[in-house]
Short mmCIF file of C-alpha atoms and ligand atoms in Angstrom, two decimals:
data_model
loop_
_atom_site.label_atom_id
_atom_site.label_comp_id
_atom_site.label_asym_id
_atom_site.label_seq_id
_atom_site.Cartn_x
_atom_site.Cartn_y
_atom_site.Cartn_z
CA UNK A 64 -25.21 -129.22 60.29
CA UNK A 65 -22.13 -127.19 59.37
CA UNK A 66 -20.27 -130.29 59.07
CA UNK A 67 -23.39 -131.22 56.42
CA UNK A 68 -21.93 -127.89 54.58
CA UNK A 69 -18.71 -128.10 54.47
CA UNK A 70 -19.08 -131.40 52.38
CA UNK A 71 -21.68 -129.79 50.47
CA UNK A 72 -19.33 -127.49 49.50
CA UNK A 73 -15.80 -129.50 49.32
CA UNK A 74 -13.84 -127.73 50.67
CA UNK A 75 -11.04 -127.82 53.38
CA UNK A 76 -12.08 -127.04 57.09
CA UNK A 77 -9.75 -123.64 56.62
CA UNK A 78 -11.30 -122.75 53.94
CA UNK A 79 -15.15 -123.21 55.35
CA UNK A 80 -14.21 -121.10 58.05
CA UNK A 81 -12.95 -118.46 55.65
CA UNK A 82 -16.41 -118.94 53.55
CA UNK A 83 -18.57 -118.54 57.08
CA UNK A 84 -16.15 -115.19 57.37
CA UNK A 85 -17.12 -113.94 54.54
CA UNK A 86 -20.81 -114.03 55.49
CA UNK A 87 -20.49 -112.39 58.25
CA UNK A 88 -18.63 -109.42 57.03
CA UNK A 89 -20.36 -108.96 53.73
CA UNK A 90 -23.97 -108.93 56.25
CA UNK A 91 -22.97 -106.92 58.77
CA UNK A 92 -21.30 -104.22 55.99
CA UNK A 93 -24.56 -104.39 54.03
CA UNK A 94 -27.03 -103.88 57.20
CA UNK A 95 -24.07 -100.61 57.64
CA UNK A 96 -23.87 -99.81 53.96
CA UNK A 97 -27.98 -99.63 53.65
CA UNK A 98 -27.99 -97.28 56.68
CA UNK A 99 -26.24 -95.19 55.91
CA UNK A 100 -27.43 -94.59 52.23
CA UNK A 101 -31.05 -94.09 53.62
CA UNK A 102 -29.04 -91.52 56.12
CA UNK A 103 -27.68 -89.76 53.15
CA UNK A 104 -30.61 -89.28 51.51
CA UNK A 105 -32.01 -88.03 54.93
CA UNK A 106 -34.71 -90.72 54.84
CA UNK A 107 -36.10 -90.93 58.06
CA UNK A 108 -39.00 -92.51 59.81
CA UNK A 109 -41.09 -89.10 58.64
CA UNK A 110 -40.29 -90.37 54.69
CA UNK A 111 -42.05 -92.10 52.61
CA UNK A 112 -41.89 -95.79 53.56
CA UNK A 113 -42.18 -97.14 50.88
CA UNK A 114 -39.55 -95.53 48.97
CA UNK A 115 -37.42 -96.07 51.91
CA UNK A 116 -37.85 -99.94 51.77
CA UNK A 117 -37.32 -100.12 48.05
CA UNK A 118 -34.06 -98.30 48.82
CA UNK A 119 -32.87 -101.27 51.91
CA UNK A 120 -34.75 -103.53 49.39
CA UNK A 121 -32.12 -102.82 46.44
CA UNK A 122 -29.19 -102.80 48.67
CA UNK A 123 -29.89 -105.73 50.41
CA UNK A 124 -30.74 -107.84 47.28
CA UNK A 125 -28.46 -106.52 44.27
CA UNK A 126 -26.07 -104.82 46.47
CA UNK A 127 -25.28 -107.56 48.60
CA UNK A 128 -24.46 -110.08 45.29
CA UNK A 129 -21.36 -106.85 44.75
CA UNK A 130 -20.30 -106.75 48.35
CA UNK A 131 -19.64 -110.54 48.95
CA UNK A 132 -17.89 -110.49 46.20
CA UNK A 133 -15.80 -107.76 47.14
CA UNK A 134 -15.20 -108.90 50.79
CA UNK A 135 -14.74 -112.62 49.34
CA UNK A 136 -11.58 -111.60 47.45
CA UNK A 137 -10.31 -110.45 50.88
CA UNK A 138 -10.44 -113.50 52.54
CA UNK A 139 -8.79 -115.40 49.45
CA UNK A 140 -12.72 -116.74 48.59
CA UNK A 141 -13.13 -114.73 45.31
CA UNK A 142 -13.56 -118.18 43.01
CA UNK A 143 -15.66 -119.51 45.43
CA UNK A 144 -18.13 -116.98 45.50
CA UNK A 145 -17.95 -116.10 41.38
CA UNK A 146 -19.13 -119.83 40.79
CA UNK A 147 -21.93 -119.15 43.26
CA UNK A 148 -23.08 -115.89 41.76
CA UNK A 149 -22.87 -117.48 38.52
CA UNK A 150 -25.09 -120.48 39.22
CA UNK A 151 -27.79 -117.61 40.52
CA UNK A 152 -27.76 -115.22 37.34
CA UNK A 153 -27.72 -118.45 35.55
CA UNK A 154 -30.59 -119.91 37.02
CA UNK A 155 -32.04 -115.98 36.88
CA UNK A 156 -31.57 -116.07 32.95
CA UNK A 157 -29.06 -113.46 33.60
CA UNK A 158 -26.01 -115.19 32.45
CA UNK A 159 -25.40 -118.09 29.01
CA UNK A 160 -24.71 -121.41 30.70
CA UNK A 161 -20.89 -122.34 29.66
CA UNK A 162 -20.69 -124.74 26.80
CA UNK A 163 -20.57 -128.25 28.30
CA UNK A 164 -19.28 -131.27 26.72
CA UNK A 165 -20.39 -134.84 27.29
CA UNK A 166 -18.38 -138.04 26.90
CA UNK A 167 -20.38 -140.85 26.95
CA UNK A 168 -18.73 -144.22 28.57
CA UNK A 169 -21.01 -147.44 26.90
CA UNK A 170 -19.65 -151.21 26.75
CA UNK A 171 -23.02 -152.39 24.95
CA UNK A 172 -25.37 -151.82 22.07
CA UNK A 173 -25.70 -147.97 23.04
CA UNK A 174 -29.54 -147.04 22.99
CA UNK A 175 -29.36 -144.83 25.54
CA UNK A 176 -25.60 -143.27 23.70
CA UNK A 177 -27.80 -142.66 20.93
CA UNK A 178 -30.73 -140.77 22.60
CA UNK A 179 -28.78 -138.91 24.21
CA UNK A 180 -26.88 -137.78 20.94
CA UNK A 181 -29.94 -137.27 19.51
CA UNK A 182 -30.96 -135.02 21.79
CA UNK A 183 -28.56 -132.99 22.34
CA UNK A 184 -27.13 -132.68 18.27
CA UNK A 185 -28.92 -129.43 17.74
CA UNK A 186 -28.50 -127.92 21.54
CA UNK A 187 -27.11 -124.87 22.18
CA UNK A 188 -24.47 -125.19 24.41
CA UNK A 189 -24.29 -129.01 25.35
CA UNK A 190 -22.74 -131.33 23.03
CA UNK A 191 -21.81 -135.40 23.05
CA UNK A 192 -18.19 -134.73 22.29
CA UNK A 193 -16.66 -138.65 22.84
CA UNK A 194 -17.81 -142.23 23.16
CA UNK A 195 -15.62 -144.28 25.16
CA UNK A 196 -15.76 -147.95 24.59
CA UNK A 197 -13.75 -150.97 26.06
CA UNK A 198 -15.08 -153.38 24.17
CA UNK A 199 -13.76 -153.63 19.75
CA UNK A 200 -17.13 -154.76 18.02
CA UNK A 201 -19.61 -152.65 20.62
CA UNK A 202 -22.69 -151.36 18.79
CA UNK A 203 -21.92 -147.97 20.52
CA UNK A 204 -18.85 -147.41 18.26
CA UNK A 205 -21.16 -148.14 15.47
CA UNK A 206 -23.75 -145.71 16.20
CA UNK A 207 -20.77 -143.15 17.36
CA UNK A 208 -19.73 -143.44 13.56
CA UNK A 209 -22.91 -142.98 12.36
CA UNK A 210 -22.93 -139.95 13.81
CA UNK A 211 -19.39 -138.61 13.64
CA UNK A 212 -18.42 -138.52 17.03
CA UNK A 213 -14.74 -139.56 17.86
CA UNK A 214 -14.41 -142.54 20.00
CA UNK A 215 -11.54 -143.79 22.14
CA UNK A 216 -11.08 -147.02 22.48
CA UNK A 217 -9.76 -148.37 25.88
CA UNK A 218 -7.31 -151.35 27.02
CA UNK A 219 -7.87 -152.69 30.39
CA UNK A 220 -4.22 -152.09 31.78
CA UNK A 221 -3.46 -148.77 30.19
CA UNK A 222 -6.86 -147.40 31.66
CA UNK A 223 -6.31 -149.16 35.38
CA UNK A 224 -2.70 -148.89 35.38
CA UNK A 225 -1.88 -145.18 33.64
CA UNK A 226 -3.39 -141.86 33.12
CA UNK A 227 -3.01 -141.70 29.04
CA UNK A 228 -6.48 -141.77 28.70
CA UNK A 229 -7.18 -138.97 31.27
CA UNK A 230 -5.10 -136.41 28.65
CA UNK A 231 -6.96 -138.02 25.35
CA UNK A 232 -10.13 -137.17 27.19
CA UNK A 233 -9.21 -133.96 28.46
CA UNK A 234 -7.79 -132.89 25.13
CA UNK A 235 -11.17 -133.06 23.86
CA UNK A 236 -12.20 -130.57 26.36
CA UNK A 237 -14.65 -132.56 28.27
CA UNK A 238 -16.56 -131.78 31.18
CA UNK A 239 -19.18 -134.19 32.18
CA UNK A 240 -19.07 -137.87 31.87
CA UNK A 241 -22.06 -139.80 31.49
CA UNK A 242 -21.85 -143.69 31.61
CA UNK A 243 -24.79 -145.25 29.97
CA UNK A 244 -24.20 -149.36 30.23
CA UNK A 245 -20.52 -149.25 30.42
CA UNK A 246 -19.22 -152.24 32.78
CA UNK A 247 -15.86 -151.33 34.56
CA UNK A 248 -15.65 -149.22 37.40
CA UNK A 249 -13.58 -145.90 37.00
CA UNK A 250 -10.73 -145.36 38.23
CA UNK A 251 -9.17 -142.95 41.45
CA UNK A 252 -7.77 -140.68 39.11
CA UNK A 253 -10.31 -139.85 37.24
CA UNK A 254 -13.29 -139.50 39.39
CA UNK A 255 -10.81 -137.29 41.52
CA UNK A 256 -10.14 -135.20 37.80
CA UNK A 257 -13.87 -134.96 37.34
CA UNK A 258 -15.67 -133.79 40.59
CA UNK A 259 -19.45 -134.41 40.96
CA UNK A 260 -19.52 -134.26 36.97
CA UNK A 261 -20.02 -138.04 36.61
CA UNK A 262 -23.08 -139.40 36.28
CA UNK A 263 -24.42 -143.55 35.91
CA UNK A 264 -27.90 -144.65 35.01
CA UNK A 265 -28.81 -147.68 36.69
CA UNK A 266 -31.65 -150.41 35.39
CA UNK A 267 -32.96 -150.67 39.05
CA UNK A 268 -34.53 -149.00 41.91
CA UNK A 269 -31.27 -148.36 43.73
CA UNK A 270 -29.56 -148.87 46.72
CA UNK A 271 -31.35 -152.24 45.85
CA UNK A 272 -30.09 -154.46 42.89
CA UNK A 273 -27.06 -152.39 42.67
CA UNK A 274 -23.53 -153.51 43.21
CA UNK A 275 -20.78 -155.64 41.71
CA UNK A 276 -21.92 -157.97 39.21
CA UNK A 277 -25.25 -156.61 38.97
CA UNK A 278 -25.61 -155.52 35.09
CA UNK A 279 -28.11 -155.87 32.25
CA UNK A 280 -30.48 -159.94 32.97
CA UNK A 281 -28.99 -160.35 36.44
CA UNK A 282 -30.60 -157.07 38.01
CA UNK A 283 -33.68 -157.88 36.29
CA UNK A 284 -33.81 -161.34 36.95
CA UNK A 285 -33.17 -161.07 40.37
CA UNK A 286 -36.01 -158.02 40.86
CA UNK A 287 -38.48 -160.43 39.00
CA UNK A 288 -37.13 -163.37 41.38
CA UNK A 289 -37.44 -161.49 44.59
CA UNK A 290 -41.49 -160.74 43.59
CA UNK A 291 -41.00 -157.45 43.55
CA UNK A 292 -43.75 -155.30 42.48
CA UNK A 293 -42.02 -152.08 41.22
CA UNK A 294 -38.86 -151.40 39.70
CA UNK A 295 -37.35 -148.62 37.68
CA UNK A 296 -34.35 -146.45 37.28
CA UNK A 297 -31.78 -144.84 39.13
CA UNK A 298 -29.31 -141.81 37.62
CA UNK A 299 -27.36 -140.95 40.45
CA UNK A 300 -23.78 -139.59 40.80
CA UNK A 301 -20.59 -141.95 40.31
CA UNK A 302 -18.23 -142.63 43.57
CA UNK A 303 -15.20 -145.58 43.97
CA UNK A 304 -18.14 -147.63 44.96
CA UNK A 305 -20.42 -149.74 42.15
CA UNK A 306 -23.30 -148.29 41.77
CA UNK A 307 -23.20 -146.29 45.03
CA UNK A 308 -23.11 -142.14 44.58
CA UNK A 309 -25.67 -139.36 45.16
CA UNK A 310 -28.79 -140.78 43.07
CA UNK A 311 -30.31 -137.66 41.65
CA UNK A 312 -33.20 -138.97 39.92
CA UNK A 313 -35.57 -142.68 40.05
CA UNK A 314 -38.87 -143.39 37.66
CA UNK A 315 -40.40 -146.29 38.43
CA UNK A 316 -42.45 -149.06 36.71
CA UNK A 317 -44.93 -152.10 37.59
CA UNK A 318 -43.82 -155.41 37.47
CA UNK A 319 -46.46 -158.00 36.43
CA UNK A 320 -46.48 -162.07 37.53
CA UNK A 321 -46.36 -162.20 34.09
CA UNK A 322 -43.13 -160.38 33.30
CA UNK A 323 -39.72 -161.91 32.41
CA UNK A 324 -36.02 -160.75 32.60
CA UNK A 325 -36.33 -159.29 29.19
CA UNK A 326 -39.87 -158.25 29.22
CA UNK A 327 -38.99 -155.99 32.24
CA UNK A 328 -35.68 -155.03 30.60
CA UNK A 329 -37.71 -153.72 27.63
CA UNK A 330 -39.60 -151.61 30.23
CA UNK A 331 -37.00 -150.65 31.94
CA UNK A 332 -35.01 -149.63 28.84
CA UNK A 333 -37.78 -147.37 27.35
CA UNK A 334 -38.14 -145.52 30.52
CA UNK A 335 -34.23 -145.12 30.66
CA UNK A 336 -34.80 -143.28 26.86
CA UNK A 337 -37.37 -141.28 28.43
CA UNK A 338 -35.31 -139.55 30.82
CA UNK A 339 -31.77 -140.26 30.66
CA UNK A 340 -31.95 -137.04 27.91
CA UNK A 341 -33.73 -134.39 29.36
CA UNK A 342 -32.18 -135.60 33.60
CA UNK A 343 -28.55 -134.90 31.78
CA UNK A 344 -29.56 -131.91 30.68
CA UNK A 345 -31.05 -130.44 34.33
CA UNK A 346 -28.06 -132.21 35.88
CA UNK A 347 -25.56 -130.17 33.67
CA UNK A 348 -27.99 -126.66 34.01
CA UNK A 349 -27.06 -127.20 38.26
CA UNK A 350 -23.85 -127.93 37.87
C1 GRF B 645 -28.95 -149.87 30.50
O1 GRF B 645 -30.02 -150.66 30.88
C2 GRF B 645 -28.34 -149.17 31.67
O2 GRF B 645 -29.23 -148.97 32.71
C3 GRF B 645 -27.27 -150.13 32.12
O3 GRF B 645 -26.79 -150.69 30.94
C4 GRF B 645 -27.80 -150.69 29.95
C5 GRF B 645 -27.22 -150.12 28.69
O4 GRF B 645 -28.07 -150.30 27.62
N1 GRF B 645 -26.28 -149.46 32.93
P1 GRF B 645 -27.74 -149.68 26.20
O5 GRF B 645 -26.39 -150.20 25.80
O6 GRF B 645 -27.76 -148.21 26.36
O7 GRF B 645 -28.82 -150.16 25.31
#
């Protein structure tokens, strides 16, 4: 279980036990600290209770948000616990969500690249910032253009081979990559420079119909070819492996006798408009 928490959390063994510190000594100050503010106000068992509970009540909620923080910066755990308070008063309405911005990785015609910069063009802090495209000719350059969004434009050696790409995209400021159709996998060095902030959507009900060499007809083909009944989509979160990280989100859809590959893809593909949007969007509020 701890183990399950430490990965949770990435972060080194030293610095879980640091973390688990932390929790300790913030509780056990806060039980102390509650004490004795009800013992300065000379609020004994002959007060009035409920006062008295209000009193533990705002120490133990509000107070306790202060004091880790405090005690956190003791133990050397003062970022860690900032970017946990923040995801609560975010999630509370308490705090703007920092600006995030989205570079979208397509090889194809880009349906899905254009939803999703249609959806977000008028947001108010998340914003399709790049399209990167490894194929001259792609219609997701074309619909990029269309909308005025810079695109890079990537050579297979300089990407697998060299970093230059990891500073063009950084110089743009992004922080989430979203991969909607686009056909290599990424490399080390740039899953390891974006953390849990890439995502791939999937035109299958995944772990099934995933994996090298299963794109676009082929996954369909071989769902329709199996007899399957259902299939669907997966968005899940992007590891070394093909098609292989966290899946976050799946919507599914019937498969008839009478379906083809590109009947089904046409499904598949209107259901992958329908959510890919709005799942970014929760993704990026979490995270
Ligand atoms: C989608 O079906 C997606 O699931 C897969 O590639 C396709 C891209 O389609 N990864 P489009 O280029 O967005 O139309």
């Amino acid at each position: 279980m701890l183990k399950n928490l430490q990965n949770k959390w990435k972060v080194s063994s030293t610095q879980f036990v640091l973390i688990l510190c932390t929790f300790a000594t913030t509780g056990t100050l806060t039980a102390y600290i509650s004490r004795s503010i009800t013992h300065w106000l000379q609020l004994d068992a002959s007060s009035d209770w409920g006062l008295r509970l209000a009193i533990r009540l705002l120490v133990l909620v509000f107070g306790y948000q202060v004091i880790i923080l405090i005690v956190s910066f003791f133990f050397g755990q003062f970022s860690f616990f900032w970017n946990y308070e923040k995801k609560i008063l975010r999630r509370m309405g308490l705090l703007k969500p920092s600006k995030a911005a989205i570079a979208i990785f397509a090889s194809g015609k880009g349906s899905n690249a254009k939803k999703i910069i249609q959806y977000f063009e008028n947001h108010s802090f998340i914003h399709v910032k790049l399209i990167v495209c490894n194929k001259p000719g792609a219609g997701v350059l074309e619909i990029a253009a269309q909308h005025n969004i810079p695109t890079l434009l990537i050579e297979k050696n300089a990407f697998f081979n060299s970093e230059e790409y990891l500073q063009s995209i950084k110089n743009q400021g992004i922080t989430h990559i979203v991969l909607a159709g686009f056909l290599w996998k990424l490399p080390h060095y740039l899953i390891q420079a974006f953390p849990s902030k890439i995502i791939n959507i999937h035109p299958a009900l995944l772990p099934n119909y995933g994996g090298k060499g299963m794109y676009g007809e082929k996954v369909h083909q071989a769902v329709i070819d199996a007899g399957e009944q259902e299939s669907g989509i997966s968005i899940h979160l992007v590891d070394e492996e093909y098609d292989h990280g966290k899946t976050i989100f799946q919507a599914k859809v019937a498969v008839h006798s009478s379906d083809t590959a590109d009947s089904l893809a046409e499904k598949i593909h209107s259901l992958e408009h329908q959510h890919f949007p709005t799942e970014i969007e929760k993704w990026i509020n979490q995270h």
